[in-house]
Short mmCIF file of C-alpha atoms in Angstrom, two decimals:
data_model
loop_
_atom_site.label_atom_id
_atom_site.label_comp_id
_atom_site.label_asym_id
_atom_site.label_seq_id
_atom_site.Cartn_x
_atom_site.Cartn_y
_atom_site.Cartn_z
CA UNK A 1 -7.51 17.03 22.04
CA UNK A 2 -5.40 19.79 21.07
CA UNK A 3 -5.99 19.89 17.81
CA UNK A 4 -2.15 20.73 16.88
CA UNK A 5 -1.83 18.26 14.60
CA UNK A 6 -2.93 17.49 10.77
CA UNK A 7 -2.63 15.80 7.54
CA UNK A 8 0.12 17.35 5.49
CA UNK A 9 -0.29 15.19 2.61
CA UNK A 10 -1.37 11.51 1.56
CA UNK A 11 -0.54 9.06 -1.23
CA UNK A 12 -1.63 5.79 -2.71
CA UNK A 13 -0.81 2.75 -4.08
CA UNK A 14 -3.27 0.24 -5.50
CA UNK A 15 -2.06 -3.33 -7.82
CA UNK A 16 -2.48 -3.36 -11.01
CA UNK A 17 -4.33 -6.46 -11.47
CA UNK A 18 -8.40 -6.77 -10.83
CA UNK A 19 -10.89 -9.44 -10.91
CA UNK A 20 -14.06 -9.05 -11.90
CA UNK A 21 -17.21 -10.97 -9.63
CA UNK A 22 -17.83 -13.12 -12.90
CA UNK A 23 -15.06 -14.61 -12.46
CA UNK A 24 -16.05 -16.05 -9.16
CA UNK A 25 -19.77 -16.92 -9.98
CA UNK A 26 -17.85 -19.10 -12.83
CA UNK A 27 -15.75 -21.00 -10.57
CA UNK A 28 -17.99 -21.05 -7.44
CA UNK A 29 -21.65 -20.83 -8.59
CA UNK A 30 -22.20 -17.90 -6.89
CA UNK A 31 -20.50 -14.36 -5.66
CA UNK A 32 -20.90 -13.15 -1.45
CA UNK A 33 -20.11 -9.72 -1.68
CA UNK A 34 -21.73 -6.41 -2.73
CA UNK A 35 -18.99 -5.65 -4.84
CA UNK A 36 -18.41 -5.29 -8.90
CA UNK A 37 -14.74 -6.10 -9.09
CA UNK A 38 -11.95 -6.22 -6.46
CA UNK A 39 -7.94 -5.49 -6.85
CA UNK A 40 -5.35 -8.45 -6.98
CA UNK A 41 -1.76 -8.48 -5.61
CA UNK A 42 0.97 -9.21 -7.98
CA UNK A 43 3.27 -12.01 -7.47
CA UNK A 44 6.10 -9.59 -7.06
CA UNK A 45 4.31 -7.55 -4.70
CA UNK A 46 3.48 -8.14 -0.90
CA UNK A 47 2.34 -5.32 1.98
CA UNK A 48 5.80 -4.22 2.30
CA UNK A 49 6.14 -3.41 -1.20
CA UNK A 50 2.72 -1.88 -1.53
CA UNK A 51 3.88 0.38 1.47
CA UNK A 52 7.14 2.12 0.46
CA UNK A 53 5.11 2.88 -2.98
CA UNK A 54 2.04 4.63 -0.72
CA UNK A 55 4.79 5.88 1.30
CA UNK A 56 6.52 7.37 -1.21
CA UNK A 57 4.10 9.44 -2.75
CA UNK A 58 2.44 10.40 0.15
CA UNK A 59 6.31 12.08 1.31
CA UNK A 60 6.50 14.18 -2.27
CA UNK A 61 3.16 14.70 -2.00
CA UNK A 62 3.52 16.45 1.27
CA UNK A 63 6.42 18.53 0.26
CA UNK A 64 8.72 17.46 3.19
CA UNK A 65 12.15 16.66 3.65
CA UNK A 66 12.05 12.80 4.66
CA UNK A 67 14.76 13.38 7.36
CA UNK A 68 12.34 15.34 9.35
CA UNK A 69 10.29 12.10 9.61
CA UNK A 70 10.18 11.09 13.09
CA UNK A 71 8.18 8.16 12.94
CA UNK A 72 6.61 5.12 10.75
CA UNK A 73 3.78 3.82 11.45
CA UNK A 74 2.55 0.69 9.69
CA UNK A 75 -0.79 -1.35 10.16
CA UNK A 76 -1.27 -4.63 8.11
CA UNK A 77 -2.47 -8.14 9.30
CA UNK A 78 -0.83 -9.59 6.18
CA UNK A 79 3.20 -9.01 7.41
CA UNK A 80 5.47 -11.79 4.95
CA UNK A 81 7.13 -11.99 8.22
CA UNK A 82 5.79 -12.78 11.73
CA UNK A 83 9.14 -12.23 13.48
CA UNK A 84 10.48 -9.14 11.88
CA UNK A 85 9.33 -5.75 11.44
CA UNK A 86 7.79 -4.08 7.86
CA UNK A 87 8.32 -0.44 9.45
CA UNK A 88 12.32 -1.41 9.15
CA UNK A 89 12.19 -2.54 5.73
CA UNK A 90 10.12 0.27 4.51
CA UNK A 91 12.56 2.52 6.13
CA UNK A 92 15.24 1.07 4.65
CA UNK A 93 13.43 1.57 0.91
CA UNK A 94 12.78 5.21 0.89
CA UNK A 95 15.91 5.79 2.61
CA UNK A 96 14.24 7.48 6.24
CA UNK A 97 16.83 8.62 8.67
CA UNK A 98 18.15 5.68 11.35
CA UNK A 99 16.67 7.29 14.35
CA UNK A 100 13.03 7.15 13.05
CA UNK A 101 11.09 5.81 15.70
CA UNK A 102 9.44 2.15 13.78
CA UNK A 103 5.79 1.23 14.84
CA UNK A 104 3.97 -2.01 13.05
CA UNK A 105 0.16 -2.92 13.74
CA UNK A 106 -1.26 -5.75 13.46
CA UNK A 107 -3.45 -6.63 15.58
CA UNK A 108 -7.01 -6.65 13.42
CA UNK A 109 -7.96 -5.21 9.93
CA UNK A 110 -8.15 -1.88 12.02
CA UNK A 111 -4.93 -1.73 12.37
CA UNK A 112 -4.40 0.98 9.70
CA UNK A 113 -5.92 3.70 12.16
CA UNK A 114 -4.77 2.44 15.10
CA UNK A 115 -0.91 3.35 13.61
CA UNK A 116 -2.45 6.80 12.94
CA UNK A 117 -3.85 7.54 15.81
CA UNK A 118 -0.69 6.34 18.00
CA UNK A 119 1.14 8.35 15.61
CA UNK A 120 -1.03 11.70 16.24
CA UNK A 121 -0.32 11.46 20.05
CA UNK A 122 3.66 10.97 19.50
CA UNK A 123 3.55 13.83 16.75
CA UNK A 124 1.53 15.86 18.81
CA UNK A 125 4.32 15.45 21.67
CA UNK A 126 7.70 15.29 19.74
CA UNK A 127 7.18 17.45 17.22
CA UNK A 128 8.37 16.72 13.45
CA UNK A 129 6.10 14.91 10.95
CA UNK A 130 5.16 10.82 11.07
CA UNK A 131 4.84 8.86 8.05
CA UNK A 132 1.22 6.88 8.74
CA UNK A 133 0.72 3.31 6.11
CA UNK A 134 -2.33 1.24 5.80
CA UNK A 135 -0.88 -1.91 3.88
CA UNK A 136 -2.76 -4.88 3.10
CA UNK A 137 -3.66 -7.76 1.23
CA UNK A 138 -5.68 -10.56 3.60
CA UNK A 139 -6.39 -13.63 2.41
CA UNK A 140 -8.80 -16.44 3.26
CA UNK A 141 -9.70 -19.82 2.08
CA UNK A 142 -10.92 -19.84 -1.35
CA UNK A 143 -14.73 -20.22 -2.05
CA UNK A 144 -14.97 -18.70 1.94
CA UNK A 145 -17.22 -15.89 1.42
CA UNK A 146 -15.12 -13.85 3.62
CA UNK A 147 -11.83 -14.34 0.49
CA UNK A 148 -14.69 -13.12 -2.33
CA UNK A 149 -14.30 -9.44 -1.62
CA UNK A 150 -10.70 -9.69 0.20
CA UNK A 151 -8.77 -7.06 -1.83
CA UNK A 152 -5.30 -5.17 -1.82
CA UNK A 153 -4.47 -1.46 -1.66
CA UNK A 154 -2.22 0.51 0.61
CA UNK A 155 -2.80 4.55 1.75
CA UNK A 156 -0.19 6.10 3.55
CA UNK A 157 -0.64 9.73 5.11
CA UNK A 158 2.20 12.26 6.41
CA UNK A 159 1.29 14.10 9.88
CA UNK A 160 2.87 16.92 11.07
CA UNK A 161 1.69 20.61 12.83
CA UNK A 162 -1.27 21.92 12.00
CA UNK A 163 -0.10 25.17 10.75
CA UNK A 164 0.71 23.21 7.45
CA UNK A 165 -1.47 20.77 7.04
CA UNK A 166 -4.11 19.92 4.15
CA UNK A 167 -6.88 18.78 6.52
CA UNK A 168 -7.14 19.58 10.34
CA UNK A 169 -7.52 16.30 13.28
CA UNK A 170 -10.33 17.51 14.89
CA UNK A 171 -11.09 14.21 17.12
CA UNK A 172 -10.07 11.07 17.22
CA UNK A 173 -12.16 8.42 19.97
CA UNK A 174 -11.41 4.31 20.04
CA UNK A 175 -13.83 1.70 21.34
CA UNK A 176 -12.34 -1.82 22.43
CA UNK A 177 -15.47 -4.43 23.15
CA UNK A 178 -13.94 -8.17 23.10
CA UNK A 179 -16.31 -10.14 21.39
CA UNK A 180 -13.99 -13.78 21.32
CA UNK A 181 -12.97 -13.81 17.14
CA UNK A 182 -15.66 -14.46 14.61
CA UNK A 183 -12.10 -13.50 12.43
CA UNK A 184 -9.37 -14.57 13.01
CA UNK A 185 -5.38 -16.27 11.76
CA UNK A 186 -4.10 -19.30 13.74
CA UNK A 187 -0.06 -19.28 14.77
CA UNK A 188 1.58 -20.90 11.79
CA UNK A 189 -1.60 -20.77 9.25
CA UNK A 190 -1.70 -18.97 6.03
CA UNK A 191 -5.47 -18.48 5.78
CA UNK A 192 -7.85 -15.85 7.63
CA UNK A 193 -10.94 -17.61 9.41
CA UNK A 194 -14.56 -16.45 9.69
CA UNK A 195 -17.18 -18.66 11.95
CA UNK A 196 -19.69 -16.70 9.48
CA UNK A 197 -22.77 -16.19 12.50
CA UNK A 198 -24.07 -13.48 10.70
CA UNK A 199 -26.04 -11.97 13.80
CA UNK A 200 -23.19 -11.93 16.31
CA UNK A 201 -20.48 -10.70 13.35
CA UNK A 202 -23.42 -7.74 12.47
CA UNK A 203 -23.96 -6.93 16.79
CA UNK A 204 -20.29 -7.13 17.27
CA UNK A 205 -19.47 -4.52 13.96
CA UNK A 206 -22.80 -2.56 14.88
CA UNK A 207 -22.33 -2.26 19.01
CA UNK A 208 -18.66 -1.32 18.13
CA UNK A 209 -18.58 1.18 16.22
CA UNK A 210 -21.92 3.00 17.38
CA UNK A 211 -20.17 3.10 20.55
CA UNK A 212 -16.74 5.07 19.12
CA UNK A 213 -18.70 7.40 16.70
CA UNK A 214 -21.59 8.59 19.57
CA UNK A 215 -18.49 9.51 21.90
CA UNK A 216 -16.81 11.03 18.75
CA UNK A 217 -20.07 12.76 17.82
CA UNK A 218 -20.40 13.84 22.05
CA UNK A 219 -16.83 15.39 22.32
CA UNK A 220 -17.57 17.29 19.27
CA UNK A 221 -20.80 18.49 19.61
CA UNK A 222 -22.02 17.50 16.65
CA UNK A 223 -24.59 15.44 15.09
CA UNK A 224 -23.86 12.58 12.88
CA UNK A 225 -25.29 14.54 9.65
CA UNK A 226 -23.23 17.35 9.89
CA UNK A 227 -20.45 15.54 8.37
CA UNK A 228 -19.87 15.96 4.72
CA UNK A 229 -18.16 12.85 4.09
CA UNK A 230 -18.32 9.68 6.05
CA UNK A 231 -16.18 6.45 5.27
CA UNK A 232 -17.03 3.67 7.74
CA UNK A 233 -14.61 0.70 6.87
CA UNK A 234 -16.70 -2.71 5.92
CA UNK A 235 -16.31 -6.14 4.02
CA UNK A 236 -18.51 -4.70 1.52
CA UNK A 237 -20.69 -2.22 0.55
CA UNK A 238 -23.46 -3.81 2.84
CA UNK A 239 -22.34 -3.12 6.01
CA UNK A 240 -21.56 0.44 5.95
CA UNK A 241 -24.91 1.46 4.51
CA UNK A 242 -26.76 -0.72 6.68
CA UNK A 243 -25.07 1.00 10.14
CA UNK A 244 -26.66 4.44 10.53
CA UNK A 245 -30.47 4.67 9.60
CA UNK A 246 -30.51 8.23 10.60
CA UNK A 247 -27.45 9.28 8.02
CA UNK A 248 -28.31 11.08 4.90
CA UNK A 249 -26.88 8.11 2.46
CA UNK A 250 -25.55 10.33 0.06
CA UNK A 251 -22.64 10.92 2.43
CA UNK A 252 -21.19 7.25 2.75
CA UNK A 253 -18.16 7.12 0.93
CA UNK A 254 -18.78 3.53 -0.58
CA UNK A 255 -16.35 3.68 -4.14
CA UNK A 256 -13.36 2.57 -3.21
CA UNK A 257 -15.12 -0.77 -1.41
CA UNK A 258 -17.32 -1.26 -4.63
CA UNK A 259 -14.24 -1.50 -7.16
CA UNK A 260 -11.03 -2.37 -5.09
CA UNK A 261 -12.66 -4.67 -2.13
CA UNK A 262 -11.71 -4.75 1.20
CA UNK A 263 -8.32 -3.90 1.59
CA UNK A 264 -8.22 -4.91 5.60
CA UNK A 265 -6.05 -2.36 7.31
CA UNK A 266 -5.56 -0.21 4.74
CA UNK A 267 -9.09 0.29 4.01
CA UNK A 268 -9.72 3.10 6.37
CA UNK A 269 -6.98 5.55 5.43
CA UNK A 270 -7.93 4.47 1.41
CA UNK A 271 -11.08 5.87 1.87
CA UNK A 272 -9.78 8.88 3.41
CA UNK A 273 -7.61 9.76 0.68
CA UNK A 274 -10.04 8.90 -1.85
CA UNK A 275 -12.59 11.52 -0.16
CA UNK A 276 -9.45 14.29 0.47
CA UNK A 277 -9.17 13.43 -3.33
CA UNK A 278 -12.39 13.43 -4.75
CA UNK A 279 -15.20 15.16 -2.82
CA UNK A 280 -13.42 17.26 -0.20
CA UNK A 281 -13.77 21.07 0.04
CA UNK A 282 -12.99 23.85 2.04
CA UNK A 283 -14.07 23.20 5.55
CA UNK A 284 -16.00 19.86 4.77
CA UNK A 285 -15.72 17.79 7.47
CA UNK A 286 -14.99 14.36 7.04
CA UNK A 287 -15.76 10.84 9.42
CA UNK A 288 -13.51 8.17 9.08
CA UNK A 289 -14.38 4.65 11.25
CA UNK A 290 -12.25 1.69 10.87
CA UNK A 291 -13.47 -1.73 12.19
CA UNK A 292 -11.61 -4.71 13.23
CA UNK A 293 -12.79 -8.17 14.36
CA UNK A 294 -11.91 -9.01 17.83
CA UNK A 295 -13.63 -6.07 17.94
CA UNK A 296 -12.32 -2.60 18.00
CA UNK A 297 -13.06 0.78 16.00
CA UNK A 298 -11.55 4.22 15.48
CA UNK A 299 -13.49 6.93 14.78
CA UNK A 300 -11.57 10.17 13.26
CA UNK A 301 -12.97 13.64 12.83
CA UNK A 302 -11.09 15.69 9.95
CA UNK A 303 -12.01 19.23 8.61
CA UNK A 304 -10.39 19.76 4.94
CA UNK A 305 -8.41 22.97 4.90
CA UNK A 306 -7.72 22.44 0.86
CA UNK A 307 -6.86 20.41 -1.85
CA UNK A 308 -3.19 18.62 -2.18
CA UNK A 309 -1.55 19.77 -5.04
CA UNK A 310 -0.92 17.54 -7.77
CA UNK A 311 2.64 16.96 -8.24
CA UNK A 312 3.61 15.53 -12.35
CA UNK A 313 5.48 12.52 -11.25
CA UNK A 314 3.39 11.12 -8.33
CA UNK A 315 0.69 9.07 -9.54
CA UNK A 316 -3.14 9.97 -8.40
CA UNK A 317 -5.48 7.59 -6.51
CA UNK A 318 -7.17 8.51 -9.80
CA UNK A 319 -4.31 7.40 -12.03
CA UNK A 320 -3.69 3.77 -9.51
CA UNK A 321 -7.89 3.20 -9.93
CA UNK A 322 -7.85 3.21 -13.43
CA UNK A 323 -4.85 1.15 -14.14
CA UNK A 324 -6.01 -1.98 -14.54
CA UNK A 325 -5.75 -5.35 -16.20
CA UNK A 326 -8.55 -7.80 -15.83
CA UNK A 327 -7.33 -11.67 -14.87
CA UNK A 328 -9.27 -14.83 -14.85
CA UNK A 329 -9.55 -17.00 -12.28
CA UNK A 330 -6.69 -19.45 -12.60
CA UNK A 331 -4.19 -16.70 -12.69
CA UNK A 332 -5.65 -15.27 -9.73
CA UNK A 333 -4.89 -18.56 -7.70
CA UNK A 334 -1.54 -18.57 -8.98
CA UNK A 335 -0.45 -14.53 -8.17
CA UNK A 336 -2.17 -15.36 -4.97
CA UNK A 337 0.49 -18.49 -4.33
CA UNK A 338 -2.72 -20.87 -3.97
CA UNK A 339 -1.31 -23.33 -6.29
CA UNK A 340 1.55 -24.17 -4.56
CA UNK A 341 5.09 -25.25 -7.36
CA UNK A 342 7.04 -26.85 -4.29
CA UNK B 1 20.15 -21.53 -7.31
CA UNK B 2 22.97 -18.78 -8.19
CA UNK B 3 23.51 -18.16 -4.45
CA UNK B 4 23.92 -14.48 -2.96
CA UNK B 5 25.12 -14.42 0.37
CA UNK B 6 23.08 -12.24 2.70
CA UNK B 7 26.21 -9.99 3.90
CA UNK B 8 26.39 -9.39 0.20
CA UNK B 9 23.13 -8.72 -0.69
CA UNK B 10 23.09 -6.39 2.50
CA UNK B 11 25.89 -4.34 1.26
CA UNK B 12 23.99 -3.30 -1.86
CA UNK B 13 20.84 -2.32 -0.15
CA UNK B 14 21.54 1.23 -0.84
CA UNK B 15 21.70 0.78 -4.32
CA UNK B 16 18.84 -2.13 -4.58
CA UNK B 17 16.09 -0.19 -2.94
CA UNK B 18 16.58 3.70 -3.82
CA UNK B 19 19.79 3.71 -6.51
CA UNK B 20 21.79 5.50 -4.08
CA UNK B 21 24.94 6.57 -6.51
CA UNK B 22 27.96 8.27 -5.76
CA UNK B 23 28.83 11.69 -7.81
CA UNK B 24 32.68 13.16 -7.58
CA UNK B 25 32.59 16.40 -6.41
CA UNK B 26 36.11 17.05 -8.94
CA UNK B 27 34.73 15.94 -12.26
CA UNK B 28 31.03 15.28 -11.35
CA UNK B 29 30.92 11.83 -12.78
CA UNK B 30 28.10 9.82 -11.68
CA UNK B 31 29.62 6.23 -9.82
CA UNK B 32 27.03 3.84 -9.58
CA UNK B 33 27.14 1.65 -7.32
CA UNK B 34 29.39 4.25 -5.70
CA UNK B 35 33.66 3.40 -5.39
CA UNK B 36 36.49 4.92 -3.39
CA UNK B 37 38.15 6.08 -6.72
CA UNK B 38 36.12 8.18 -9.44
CA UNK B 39 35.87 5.72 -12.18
CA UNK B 40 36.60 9.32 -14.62
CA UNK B 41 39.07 11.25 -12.62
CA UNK B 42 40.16 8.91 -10.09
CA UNK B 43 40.06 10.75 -7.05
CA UNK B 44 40.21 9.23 -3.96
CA UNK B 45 36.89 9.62 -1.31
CA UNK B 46 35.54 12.10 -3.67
CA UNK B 47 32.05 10.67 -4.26
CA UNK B 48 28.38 12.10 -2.55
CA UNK B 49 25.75 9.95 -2.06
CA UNK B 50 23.13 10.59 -3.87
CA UNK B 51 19.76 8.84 -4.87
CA UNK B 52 18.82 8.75 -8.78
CA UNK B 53 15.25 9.72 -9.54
CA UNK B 54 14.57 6.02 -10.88
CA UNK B 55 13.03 7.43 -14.05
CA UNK B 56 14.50 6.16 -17.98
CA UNK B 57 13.77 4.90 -21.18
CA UNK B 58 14.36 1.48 -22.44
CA UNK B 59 17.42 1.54 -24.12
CA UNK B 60 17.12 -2.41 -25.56
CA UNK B 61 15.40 -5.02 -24.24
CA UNK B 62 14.59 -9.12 -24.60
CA UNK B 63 12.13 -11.33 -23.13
CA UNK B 64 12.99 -14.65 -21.27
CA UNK B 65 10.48 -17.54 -21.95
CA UNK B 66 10.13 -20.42 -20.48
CA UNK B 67 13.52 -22.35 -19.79
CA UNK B 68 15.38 -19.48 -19.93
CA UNK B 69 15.21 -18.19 -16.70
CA UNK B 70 17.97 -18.51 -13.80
CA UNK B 71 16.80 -20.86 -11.56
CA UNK B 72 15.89 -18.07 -8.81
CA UNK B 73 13.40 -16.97 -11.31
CA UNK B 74 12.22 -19.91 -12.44
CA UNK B 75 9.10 -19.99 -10.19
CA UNK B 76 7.86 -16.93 -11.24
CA UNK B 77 8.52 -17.35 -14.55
CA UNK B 78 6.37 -20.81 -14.77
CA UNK B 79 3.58 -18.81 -12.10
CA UNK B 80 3.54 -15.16 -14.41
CA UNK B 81 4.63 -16.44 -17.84
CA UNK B 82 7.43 -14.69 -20.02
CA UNK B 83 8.65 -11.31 -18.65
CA UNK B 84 11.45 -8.50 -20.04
CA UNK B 85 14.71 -7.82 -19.22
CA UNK B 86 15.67 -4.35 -20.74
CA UNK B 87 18.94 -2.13 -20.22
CA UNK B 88 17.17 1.08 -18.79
CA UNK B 89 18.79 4.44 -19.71
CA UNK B 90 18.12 6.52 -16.57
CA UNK B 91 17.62 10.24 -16.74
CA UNK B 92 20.89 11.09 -15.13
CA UNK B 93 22.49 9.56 -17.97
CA UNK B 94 23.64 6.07 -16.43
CA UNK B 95 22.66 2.58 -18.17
CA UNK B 96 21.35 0.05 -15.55
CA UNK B 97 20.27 -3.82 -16.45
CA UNK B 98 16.56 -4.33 -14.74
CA UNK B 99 13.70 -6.36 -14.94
CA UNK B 100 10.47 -5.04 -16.02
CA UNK B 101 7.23 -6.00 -14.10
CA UNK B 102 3.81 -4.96 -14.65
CA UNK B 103 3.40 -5.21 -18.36
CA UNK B 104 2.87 -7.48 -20.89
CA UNK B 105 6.33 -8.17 -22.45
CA UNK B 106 4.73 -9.01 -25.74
CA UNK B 107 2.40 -5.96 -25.99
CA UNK B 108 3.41 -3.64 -24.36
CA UNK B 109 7.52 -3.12 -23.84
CA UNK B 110 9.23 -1.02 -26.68
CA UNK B 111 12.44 0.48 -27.03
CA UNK B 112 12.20 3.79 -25.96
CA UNK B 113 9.32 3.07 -23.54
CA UNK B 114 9.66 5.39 -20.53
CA UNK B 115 9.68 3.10 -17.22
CA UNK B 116 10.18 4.19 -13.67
CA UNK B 117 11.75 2.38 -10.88
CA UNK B 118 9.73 0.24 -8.78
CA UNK B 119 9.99 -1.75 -5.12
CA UNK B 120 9.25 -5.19 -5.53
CA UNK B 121 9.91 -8.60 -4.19
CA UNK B 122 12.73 -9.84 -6.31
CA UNK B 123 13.28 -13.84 -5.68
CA UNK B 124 13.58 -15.67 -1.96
CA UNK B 125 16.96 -17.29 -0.99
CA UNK B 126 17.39 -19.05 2.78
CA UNK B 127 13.72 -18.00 2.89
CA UNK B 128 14.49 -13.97 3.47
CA UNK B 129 12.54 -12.29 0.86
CA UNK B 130 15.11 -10.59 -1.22
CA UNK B 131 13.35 -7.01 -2.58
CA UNK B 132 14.99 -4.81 -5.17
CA UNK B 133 13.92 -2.10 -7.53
CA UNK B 134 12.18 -3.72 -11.02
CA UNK B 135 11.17 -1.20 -13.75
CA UNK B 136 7.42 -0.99 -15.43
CA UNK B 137 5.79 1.60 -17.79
CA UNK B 138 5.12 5.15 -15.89
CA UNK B 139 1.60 5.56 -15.17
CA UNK B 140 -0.37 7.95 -16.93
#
């Protein structure tokens, strides 16, 4: 890689609305996740709306005139719309010029960083900066173990030349292994599935993304505990910690999975922009690793040139974690449309 | 169901997503939605687009209950309970009618409030998904 290309800025948009694990062990008996509480999608809200807020303040966040966007990028596995694109209707929202180039993702809960890394090879060729979203809000069966710690959130980062840029690209590597779907959404069904065999789900997640972070780790020259920060995208808080014996623990990024869930494709780039936000310094160098059933990972190498500034109006990652109103239960199933009116 | 055509509703996108406005460049008058004639001066074709920041203060406000919403809204209103309408004074001066989300009507809405423009999904019709801009309190 050439390294000519960076993060100029990032931005974030979580729901208001959380519920807390109690809630489920009061309905269900019991709660499958290593997680304390998880964030809930309004009614009014859906992965398109969650993106043009992410995308938003990740644009004023990175200082740049929109029209010099050249692409959108969008991952999601939650689209309102199977025959239409979000990247349009995003577009559309925050007003990005009509030749913008329009990419959606969707093929697993990686999705989020495989619209980044397509985006760093177009940027890297065309020039100009591309507007990267993670946007999601999956859903499963209720009382599934798999819907317990399903979450939403969106992160949304702007690319653009290096000589600008926040945080440098240093790497990026991809490993696609088909192991046939322990997840997976029928044609025409509303509801995620997991076949919940534990052993193969664990080989497939482990096998995976070992094999993307050694060939990271290889092109890089350099060992897995030389990075500062390392987000490795998981249901829970289980998975992550349980990957990498030989990593110094102190280094997995595990907050935003504790307290907002898994947020499927845009889990990756939300722990990214919670570590540019909250731990990263000069020259740390960062490890994000997305992972998405079917199976595929991304593994990206980032060195942090400096903090973003704060600008008044654009609401923090800080600001969007600490908004929050608790619901029960019953409301959840209705803001989730699992009661159904009609 | 009050029924918006989708040619209709497609017209207005520019001022349902971002509150694109149009502002004479003889008098400076803010037009919103933006006309051929200056609603001050009434110049013809003098109007720039321009986007309003989507920031304001609740000018006056009332809450619909149950019942009282139009039937578009009637699902969410029996799903999410009560919710606000206010008349939202924007910063640039201009009075818009809006729906606020994310708040507790009861608790939490006063006159005066200061809101910020938000994307949302605003009611389905022919099954598109008809979004919009809906207000709620700024975050701080």
């Amino acid at each position: 890689m050439s390294n000519n290309v960076g993060i100029i800025g990032y931005g974030t948009y979580i729901p208001r609305y959380r519920i807390k694990k109690e809630e489920y062990i009061k309905t269900w008996g019991h709660f499958s996740g290593k997680i304390e509480e998880k964030s809930v999608i309004g009614y009014d809200e859906d992965v398109i709306t969650m993106a043009v807020e992410a995308g938003y303040n990740a644009i004023h966040n990175s200082r740049i005139n929109k029209n010099d966007l050249k692409l959108i990028a969008i991952g999601s596995v939650s689209s309102p719309y199977n025959v239409k694109s979000m990247a349009s209707e995003v577009a559309m929202a925050l007003g990005l010029p009509m030749d913008i180039l329009l990419l959606d993702f969707t093929e697993s809960e990686k999705a989020g960083t495989t619209a980044l890394s397509t985006g760093i090879d177009i940027i890297e060729n065309k020039g100009g900066y591309g507007l990267i979203i993670g946007s999601d809000a999956p859903l499963a069966t209720p009382g599934d173990s798999l819907e317990h710690v399903q979450a939403a959130a969106a992160a949304a980062i702007v690319i653009g030349n290096n000589n600008k840029s926040i945080a440098e690209i240093v790497g990026k590597k991809t490993a696609n292994i088909e192991y046939i779907s322990d997840r997976f959404k029928r044609n025409g069904t509303k509801m995620m599935k997991d076949l919940e065999i534990a052993p193969y789900s664990n080989y497939a997640y482990n096998n995976t993304i070992k094999k993307t972070v050694n060939d990271l780790t290889d092109e890089l020259k350099i060992k897995l505990n030389e990075f500062d920060h390392v987000y490795i995208q998981g249901h829970d808080s289980r998975q992550p910690t349980r990957i990498f014996k030989q990593l110094n623990k102190n280094k997995i990024y595990l907050d935003t999975l504790r307290i907002i869930g898994d947020t499927g494709a845009a889990s990756a780039l939300l722990g990214l922009n919670a570590i540019l936000y909250y731990k990263a310094k000069e020259n740390d160098r960062i490890l994000i690793v997305s992972y998405g059933s079917g199976a595929g990972s991304d593994a990206l190498g980032i060195k942090v040139n400096r903090k973003q500034d704060k600008i008044n109006e654009i609401p923090t990652i800080d600001q969007y974690i600490n908004r929050k109103e608790y619901i029960n239960y019953e409301k959840y199933l209705k803001f989730k449309e699992l009661i159904d009116l009609d | 169901m009050a029924h918006v055509s989708i040619p209709k509703y497609w017209k207005a996108l520019p001022q349902k997503y971002r509150l694109v406005a149009g502002k004479c460049s003889n008098c400076g008058e803010l037009n919103f939605p933006p006309t051929t004639l200056c609603k001050k001066c009434g110049q013809e074709n003098t109007q720039k687009h321009i986007e309003l920041k989507g920031k304001g203060t609740v000018y006056t406000y009332t809450i619909i209950g149950r019942g009282g919403a139009p039937p578009e809204f009637a699902k969410m209103q029996k799903k999410c309970g009560p919710y606000a309408i206010a008349i939202v004074e924007l910063e640039e001066g201009l009075k818009i009618n809006v729906q606020l989300t994310d708040c507790d009507p009861f608790k939490d809405v006063n006159i005066g409030m200061k809101v910020s423009a938000v994307f949302r999904r605003i009611y389905e019709q022919e099954n598109v998904i008809r979004y919009g801009l809906k207000f709620r309190p700024i975050i701080e």
